[in-house]
Amino acid sequence: MKPTMEKPIFEKSRPGVVGMRVPAAGVPATDWAKDLPAGLLRQAAPALPELSEPDVIRHFTRLSKLNYSIDGGFYPLGSCTMKYNPKVHELIARLPGFANLHPYQPQSTVQGALQVIHDLEQALCKLTGLARFTLQPAAGAHGELVGCLIIKAYHASRNDAERQEMLVPDSAHGTNPATAAMAGFKVVTVPSNDRGQVDLAALKAAVGPRTAGIMLTNPNTLGLFEEEIRELAATVHQAGGLLYYDGANFNAIMGLVRPGDMGFDVMHMNLHKTMTTPHGGGGPGSGPVGVAPALVPFLPKPLVDRTEDGTYVLNGDRPQSIGRIKAYYGNFGMLVRALTYILTMGADGLRQASEDAVTNANYLRVKLMDVYRLPFDQVCMHEFVLSGDWQKKLGANTLAIAKRLIDYGYHPPTIYFPLIVSEALMIEPTETESRETLDAFITSMRAIAEEVIKDAAFVAAAPHDAPIGRVDEALAARKPNFRWQPAGGHAGEVSSTDATSRAPGC
Ligand SMILES: *Cc1c(COP(=O)(O)O)cnc(C)c1O
């Protein structure tokens, strides 16, 4: 398991070794240099490593294996669902008729692509109980911004300028308050009660004529279903506010319950989480936004409409629209993958995926709750949150447990989120994992709990077998340095002593 650290590629370089030979140009040589400013001319040849082709291939292949991936192992990241990405999606998205499209092609030549957008929108409406969707937003947070701008436009259209406050529960994903603030709202935090659900009395005290809306997710970030959702919705609506649903992780409730029926007016969904399109490494993502009938006029433009004769058209004639939110029509390849997923699963399959996700999460929860503290001892939905409090008392905190899991060959779960649980370990197995995989993970988590009892200092110093030990994660995130400097250095190269990490969380 333990990867060996090999010499960096520059150090393997041997003068004169070549991977390929470039044939003679066969055209007259020109003295291009005389036309270029002297300051731009290189005085010496660049210090490139000299290696054979197999050495280069092995170098990069080895590097690629140092990255943990969903195709390499179990990835129980909570909240930012990391599901298996069926490979058939890649085949379909790569079909030349999709992959070679140009966004400026005449609409008559892209009818199939417009139908994909149209059909996916219809499917999302059915799954959520909402009236229409825009597929433009490129990420979940981007969708949240669209949703907040729509809520703003709605209140503005009613000359209700007083509604400047967005309510956000204290268990919310960090993007919720950040997006609300970015859209110009004042964020008002609503506390959770001792069952990990929104405190209804506190919500009643917080709503009023300044309430623009509330951003909620159900199940919430503790993986718990908000049982009083109907009363929460009525409370906000009676005060004149709107309900925003953070549907980033929709895989808990597909085919079981719909946000539209729970009383939500606007929502986003992360196709790159729920609909198995790949994510990580910064994208591309897709965060479609759906709305109830009263908000349809404010959706970004254009939308794809189907005319009576069956032609698909990009309809930009939407005078109350908040405008365009992204160039062209969203990350189209993600839309192809998501529609492929929905069509291959079918309504029953999607429902079963949610049921399996919930079953898997509860299986792990019950098998671990005697060795890790379970702050909210209730049946969970697709994920659950443990606490490393007991282990921390013995000398190995949640960060150490996460690092030790790397030694066992797992990507760590999300840690220290949600903020309302001390030493949080947020675990989401997803529906695609087998009983054997879950059992192996349980065995590892229990083994780590044992290790903490026997030798907490050993766990506290983890990882022991990873290619990189503990790194300064703040430095790695704020000042990432992706360049390696050959011994002796070269002009223009920056130093590289700090490493980037396989950071837990999302
Ligand atoms: C992932 C996530 C988001 C943000 O989605 P991005 O695509 O990362 O911008 C928002 N809310 C919740 C609950 C999430 O899990």
XYZ file of C-alpha atoms and ligand atoms in Angstrom:
521
model
C 0.000 0.000 0.000
C 2.684 2.440 1.038
C 3.786 4.416 -2.031
C 7.510 4.882 -2.294
C 8.803 8.377 -2.751
C 10.848 8.477 -5.869
C 13.221 11.098 -7.060
C 11.514 14.103 -8.658
C 11.734 14.141 -12.418
C 14.399 16.852 -12.558
C 16.735 14.728 -10.473
C 16.268 11.727 -12.747
C 17.379 13.780 -15.716
C 20.539 12.609 -17.481
C 22.113 14.883 -20.095
C 21.564 13.650 -23.622
C 18.657 11.287 -22.938
C 15.759 12.065 -25.260
C 12.199 10.850 -25.470
C 11.652 11.829 -29.070
C 13.503 13.316 -32.004
C 11.969 16.182 -33.924
C 12.485 15.783 -37.680
C 14.187 18.554 -39.622
C 11.720 21.327 -40.404
C 12.075 21.037 -44.191
C 11.445 24.764 -44.693
C 14.084 27.508 -44.938
C 15.327 28.701 -41.562
C 14.444 32.320 -40.835
C 16.145 34.520 -38.320
C 12.994 35.196 -36.308
C 15.111 36.463 -33.461
C 15.973 39.691 -35.235
C 12.298 40.771 -35.235
C 11.798 40.163 -31.501
C 12.692 42.624 -28.717
C 15.991 41.594 -27.105
C 14.404 41.587 -23.632
C 12.053 38.780 -24.607
C 14.759 36.513 -25.970
C 15.972 33.591 -23.869
C 19.734 33.749 -23.388
C 20.182 30.090 -22.501
C 18.245 26.933 -23.280
C 15.480 26.177 -20.714
C 16.464 23.719 -17.980
C 14.141 20.922 -19.032
C 14.638 17.427 -17.666
C 16.160 14.983 -20.135
C 14.447 11.605 -19.937
C 13.198 8.755 -22.076
C 9.502 8.448 -22.864
C 8.902 5.509 -20.473
C 10.514 7.490 -17.638
C 8.195 10.429 -18.265
C 5.098 8.217 -18.501
C 6.039 6.415 -15.286
C 6.668 9.711 -13.504
C 3.241 11.117 -14.284
C 1.439 7.822 -13.782
C 3.062 7.488 -10.368
C 2.005 11.030 -9.471
C -1.583 10.310 -10.569
C -1.672 7.318 -8.230
C -0.709 9.478 -5.245
C -4.087 11.198 -5.597
C -6.899 9.411 -3.838
C -9.931 8.937 -6.070
C -13.416 7.452 -6.037
C -12.210 4.995 -8.686
C -9.455 3.932 -6.278
C -11.332 3.435 -3.037
C -14.128 4.240 -0.588
C -14.728 7.964 -0.212
C -17.117 8.597 2.711
C -17.095 12.390 2.453
C -20.150 13.836 4.183
C -22.194 16.673 2.665
C -20.149 16.878 -0.536
C -21.368 13.508 -1.808
C -18.666 11.699 -3.745
C -20.490 8.959 -5.619
C -19.332 6.459 -8.152
C -19.477 7.958 -11.634
C -20.812 5.317 -14.029
C -18.432 5.057 -16.978
C -21.266 4.895 -19.495
C -21.817 8.605 -18.758
C -18.383 9.346 -20.117
C -19.091 7.416 -23.314
C -22.350 9.264 -23.897
C -20.914 12.711 -23.097
C -18.067 12.008 -25.528
C -20.340 11.212 -28.475
C -19.201 13.572 -31.242
C -22.721 14.986 -31.610
C -22.426 16.308 -28.053
C -18.702 16.838 -27.599
C -18.101 18.742 -30.861
C -20.997 21.198 -30.591
C -20.308 24.892 -30.839
C -22.474 27.238 -28.750
C -22.861 29.639 -31.710
C -24.295 26.990 -34.035
C -27.727 27.860 -35.477
C -30.502 26.483 -33.291
C -31.809 24.338 -36.135
C -28.534 22.338 -36.024
C -28.532 21.723 -32.242
C -32.050 20.434 -31.739
C -30.745 17.303 -29.988
C -28.726 19.321 -27.481
C -31.686 21.598 -26.787
C -33.822 18.505 -26.240
C -31.295 17.247 -23.662
C -31.650 20.555 -21.777
C -35.434 20.445 -22.110
C -35.795 16.811 -21.019
C -33.417 17.217 -18.075
C -35.359 20.276 -16.939
C -38.612 18.285 -17.116
C -37.075 15.446 -15.088
C -35.787 17.811 -12.399
C -39.237 19.451 -12.176
C -40.822 16.022 -11.634
C -38.263 15.064 -8.976
C -38.595 18.316 -7.031
C -42.206 19.401 -7.515
C -41.115 22.771 -8.897
C -42.343 24.518 -12.055
C -39.195 25.311 -14.061
C -35.411 25.037 -13.837
C -32.472 26.940 -15.256
C -29.498 24.701 -16.014
C -27.012 27.564 -16.361
C -25.344 27.760 -12.912
C -21.919 26.120 -12.838
C -21.853 25.034 -9.180
C -23.948 24.733 -6.061
C -22.835 28.077 -4.658
C -23.471 29.643 -8.069
C -27.014 28.227 -7.930
C -27.469 29.690 -4.452
C -26.532 33.102 -5.824
C -29.102 32.722 -8.617
C -31.719 31.706 -6.047
C -30.947 34.668 -3.785
C -31.072 37.080 -6.740
C -34.441 35.618 -7.740
C -35.768 36.116 -4.185
C -34.493 39.703 -4.356
C -36.117 40.305 -7.730
C -39.410 38.864 -6.459
C -39.571 41.242 -3.473
C -38.452 44.162 -5.655
C -41.236 43.407 -8.153
C -43.710 43.852 -5.299
C -42.036 47.087 -4.150
C -41.245 45.336 -0.885
C -37.851 46.970 -0.339
C -37.818 46.343 3.398
C -37.077 42.613 3.062
C -33.309 42.597 3.512
C -32.832 39.705 5.959
C -31.988 36.116 5.043
C -32.465 33.544 7.800
C -29.874 30.756 7.915
C -29.816 27.906 10.491
C -26.602 27.497 12.479
C -26.128 24.023 10.969
C -26.090 25.394 7.394
C -23.402 24.710 4.821
C -20.956 27.625 4.821
C -21.895 28.648 1.306
C -25.431 29.608 2.452
C -24.572 32.599 4.660
C -21.722 33.537 2.309
C -24.028 33.598 -0.715
C -26.793 35.469 1.097
C -24.271 38.135 2.115
C -22.896 38.289 -1.430
C -26.420 38.864 -2.764
C -26.710 41.844 -0.401
C -28.816 40.293 2.371
C -28.218 40.660 6.086
C -27.691 37.145 7.463
C -29.711 36.238 10.564
C -28.698 32.971 12.232
C -31.414 30.634 13.529
C -30.276 28.217 16.272
C -30.874 24.459 16.292
C -32.628 22.710 19.162
C -31.289 19.776 21.196
C -32.596 17.350 18.568
C -30.396 18.964 15.932
C -33.367 20.528 14.124
C -34.312 24.150 13.488
C -35.703 25.647 16.708
C -39.257 26.581 15.693
C -39.741 29.021 18.570
C -36.511 30.815 17.648
C -37.628 30.936 14.012
C -40.991 32.443 15.016
C -39.141 35.115 16.970
C -36.801 35.860 14.053
C -39.304 36.291 11.186
C -41.037 39.565 10.392
C -41.548 42.270 7.775
C -37.800 42.411 7.097
C -37.581 38.672 6.285
C -36.718 38.045 2.640
C -36.501 34.304 3.130
C -34.782 31.352 4.754
C -32.105 29.062 3.314
C -32.644 25.516 4.544
C -31.790 21.995 3.633
C -33.831 18.954 4.528
C -32.345 16.597 5.582
C -30.148 19.142 7.311
C -26.353 18.961 7.472
C -26.555 16.598 10.454
C -28.264 14.152 8.098
C -31.508 14.566 10.057
C -34.929 15.165 8.536
C -36.548 18.389 9.710
C -39.779 16.912 11.040
C -41.490 20.272 11.507
C -40.857 21.356 7.944
C -44.505 22.161 7.185
C -44.778 24.445 10.181
C -41.384 26.013 9.423
C -42.570 26.724 5.879
C -45.899 28.166 7.031
C -44.118 30.401 9.551
C -41.849 31.929 6.901
C -44.607 32.241 4.289
C -47.017 33.900 6.715
C -44.327 36.471 7.446
C -44.061 37.174 3.700
C -40.700 35.422 3.173
C -39.684 32.744 0.677
C -38.088 29.349 1.306
C -34.813 28.434 -0.360
C -33.881 24.738 -0.457
C -30.209 23.790 -0.574
C -30.537 20.608 -2.629
C -26.813 20.028 -3.121
C -27.220 16.533 -1.686
C -30.563 15.495 -3.030
C -29.717 11.796 -2.883
C -31.442 11.354 0.485
C -34.952 11.969 -0.811
C -35.152 11.286 -4.568
C -38.543 9.814 -5.362
C -39.520 9.898 -1.690
C -40.444 13.503 -0.963
C -40.298 16.716 -3.003
C -39.083 20.161 -1.870
C -42.008 21.756 -3.746
C -44.432 19.744 -1.596
C -42.547 20.681 1.588
C -43.272 24.331 0.778
C -40.010 25.454 -0.821
C -40.143 28.183 -3.474
C -36.660 27.978 -4.951
C -33.836 25.447 -4.807
C -30.577 24.406 -6.365
C -29.363 20.902 -6.969
C -25.772 19.811 -7.458
C -25.715 17.509 -10.478
C -22.046 16.878 -9.628
C -23.100 15.321 -6.338
C -26.571 13.847 -6.668
C -26.561 12.924 -10.344
C -23.159 11.203 -10.280
C -21.395 13.577 -12.631
C -17.726 13.717 -11.582
C -16.569 16.409 -9.196
C -13.516 17.539 -7.346
C -10.468 19.383 -8.484
C -12.526 22.515 -9.041
C -15.070 21.366 -11.561
C -16.749 21.521 -13.909
C -19.889 21.468 -11.804
C -23.544 22.095 -12.424
C -26.020 23.670 -10.010
C -29.447 23.962 -11.690
C -31.983 26.201 -9.957
C -35.693 25.420 -9.848
C -38.565 27.645 -8.804
C -42.250 27.539 -7.920
C -44.695 29.038 -10.477
C -44.703 32.564 -8.981
C -40.930 32.869 -9.477
C -40.672 31.561 -13.052
C -40.567 35.066 -14.618
C -37.332 35.844 -12.748
C -35.310 32.802 -13.894
C -32.156 33.566 -15.899
C -32.543 33.703 -19.654
C -32.723 32.050 -22.062
C -34.798 28.990 -21.202
C -35.370 26.179 -23.669
C -39.010 25.992 -24.754
C -40.680 23.415 -26.958
C -42.995 24.888 -29.543
C -46.234 23.241 -30.674
C -44.601 21.729 -33.760
C -41.972 20.045 -31.583
C -39.104 22.452 -32.287
C -36.861 23.424 -29.380
C -36.027 27.121 -29.089
C -33.848 29.245 -26.832
C -36.334 31.740 -25.440
C -34.723 34.977 -24.284
C -37.940 36.964 -24.280
C -38.221 37.178 -20.518
C -38.571 40.816 -19.410
C -38.470 40.135 -15.630
C -35.484 37.765 -15.794
C -32.502 38.403 -13.525
C -30.487 38.082 -16.748
C -27.760 35.752 -17.854
C -25.780 34.053 -15.140
C -23.229 32.170 -17.202
C -21.881 32.206 -20.719
C -23.938 30.012 -23.051
C -26.108 27.323 -21.411
C -24.208 25.870 -18.464
C -21.670 23.058 -18.359
C -23.386 21.048 -21.045
C -21.346 17.857 -20.647
C -22.573 17.586 -17.042
C -26.161 17.927 -18.253
C -25.661 15.027 -20.679
C -24.270 12.858 -17.877
C -27.104 13.768 -15.480
C -29.807 12.981 -18.028
C -28.057 9.689 -18.821
C -28.129 8.839 -15.114
C -31.824 9.694 -14.752
C -32.799 7.708 -17.851
C -30.738 4.642 -16.941
C -32.029 4.617 -13.353
C -35.665 5.422 -14.063
C -38.059 6.653 -11.384
C -37.869 3.401 -9.404
C -34.085 3.304 -9.624
C -33.690 6.832 -8.278
C -36.007 6.050 -5.401
C -34.031 2.904 -4.641
C -30.756 4.851 -4.766
C -32.076 7.131 -2.015
C -33.358 4.222 0.046
C -30.007 2.449 -0.258
C -28.093 5.624 0.633
C -30.173 5.979 3.790
C -29.841 2.280 4.674
C -26.051 2.355 4.220
C -25.693 5.467 6.391
C -27.782 3.968 9.180
C -25.816 0.702 8.985
C -22.546 2.551 9.551
C -24.078 4.745 12.239
C -25.348 1.807 14.293
C -22.080 -0.136 13.889
C -19.942 2.775 15.105
C -22.031 4.558 17.727
C -20.648 2.526 20.647
C -17.037 3.533 19.925
C -17.531 7.130 18.708
C -19.926 9.562 20.364
C -23.176 10.043 18.405
C -24.423 13.506 19.406
C -27.910 13.109 17.911
C -29.084 9.565 18.489
C -31.778 9.371 15.815
C -32.380 7.523 12.573
C -30.440 9.474 9.961
C -30.946 10.071 6.256
C -28.040 9.717 3.783
C -25.324 10.804 6.221
C -24.649 11.144 9.934
C -22.314 13.002 12.237
C -20.146 11.411 14.912
C -17.933 13.238 17.373
C -14.313 12.460 18.234
C -14.813 13.893 21.755
C -14.063 10.591 23.524
C -10.875 10.111 21.523
C -9.805 13.722 21.987
C -9.929 13.260 25.759
C -7.474 10.382 25.351
C -5.106 12.481 23.222
C -6.082 11.918 19.579
C -8.519 14.402 18.080
C -10.746 14.161 15.019
C -8.000 15.451 12.727
C -5.759 12.615 13.948
C -8.511 10.032 13.347
C -8.938 11.389 9.812
C -5.189 11.229 9.177
C -5.021 7.686 10.561
C -7.776 6.654 8.117
C -5.409 7.629 5.302
C -2.995 4.989 6.614
C -5.834 2.469 6.408
C -6.352 3.368 2.749
C -9.444 5.570 2.996
C -10.254 9.128 2.080
C -11.222 10.706 5.412
C -14.801 11.813 6.010
C -15.653 15.508 6.279
C -14.321 16.807 9.592
C -15.113 19.770 11.864
C -18.397 20.362 10.005
C -21.189 21.029 10.821
C -19.869 23.597 13.267
C -22.464 22.821 15.935
C -20.875 19.413 16.701
C -17.526 19.447 18.518
C -14.842 17.291 16.862
C -17.328 16.433 14.086
C -16.792 13.441 11.798
C -19.390 13.583 9.030
C -19.785 10.292 7.212
C -21.685 9.569 4.004
C -21.283 6.118 2.491
C -23.586 6.704 -0.548
C -25.782 4.052 -2.144
C -23.188 2.543 -4.435
C -21.033 0.851 -1.782
C -21.305 -2.857 -1.030
C -21.833 -4.472 2.346
C -18.226 -5.741 2.166
C -16.847 -2.233 1.657
C -18.918 -0.863 4.528
C -17.835 -3.710 6.814
C -14.167 -3.120 5.999
C -14.579 0.575 6.818
C -16.328 -0.273 10.101
C -13.464 -2.617 11.002
C -10.935 0.151 10.301
C -12.835 2.799 12.264
C -13.152 0.429 15.213
C -9.470 -0.498 14.971
C -8.546 3.186 15.150
C -10.760 3.660 18.224
C -8.868 0.714 19.815
C -5.521 2.236 18.863
C -6.489 5.502 20.538
C -7.203 3.619 23.779
C -3.888 1.729 23.609
C -1.575 4.408 22.206
C -3.186 7.785 21.529
C 0.170 9.384 20.787
C 0.691 7.023 17.854
C -2.669 8.007 16.328
C -2.025 11.670 17.106
C 1.108 11.486 14.922
C -0.705 9.948 11.915
C -0.423 9.569 9.002
C 2.467 7.126 9.193
C 2.258 5.512 5.742
C 1.134 8.384 3.497
C 3.489 9.884 0.912
C 3.135 13.239 2.683
C 2.732 13.689 6.441
C 1.021 16.609 8.151
C 1.236 19.793 6.173
C 0.294 23.351 6.985
C -3.133 23.203 5.356
C -3.803 26.936 5.576
C -0.502 27.651 3.816
C -1.141 24.932 1.235
C -4.568 26.426 0.471
C -3.600 30.098 0.505
C -0.167 29.905 -1.072
C -0.142 26.723 -3.116
C 3.176 26.090 -4.760
C 2.999 23.691 -7.655
C 6.571 24.059 -8.891
C 9.549 22.018 -7.937
C 12.951 23.634 -8.033
C 15.904 21.621 -9.304
C 18.977 21.556 -7.085
C 20.925 24.754 -7.570
C 17.845 26.566 -8.868
C 17.107 28.193 -12.188
C 16.223 31.723 -13.069
C 12.496 32.211 -12.830
C 11.840 29.111 -10.727
C 10.209 29.574 -7.354
C 11.219 27.551 -4.342
C 9.133 24.607 -3.352
C 9.440 23.317 0.145
C 5.820 23.235 1.181
C 3.573 20.565 -0.201
C -0.085 20.539 -0.982
C -2.131 18.124 1.038
C -4.830 15.613 0.549
C -6.983 17.832 2.726
C -9.953 16.278 4.463
C -13.330 17.928 4.080
C -14.684 19.549 0.962
C -21.464 21.142 -1.822
C -22.513 21.913 -1.159
C -22.779 23.237 -1.546
C -21.943 24.012 -2.548
O -21.809 23.391 -3.803
P -20.555 23.752 -4.745
O -20.842 23.077 -6.039
O -19.348 23.222 -4.044
O -20.510 25.250 -4.881
C -23.827 23.887 -0.915
N -24.556 23.279 0.046
C -24.317 22.012 0.450
C -25.179 21.401 1.520
C -23.280 21.284 -0.136
O -23.026 20.040 0.271
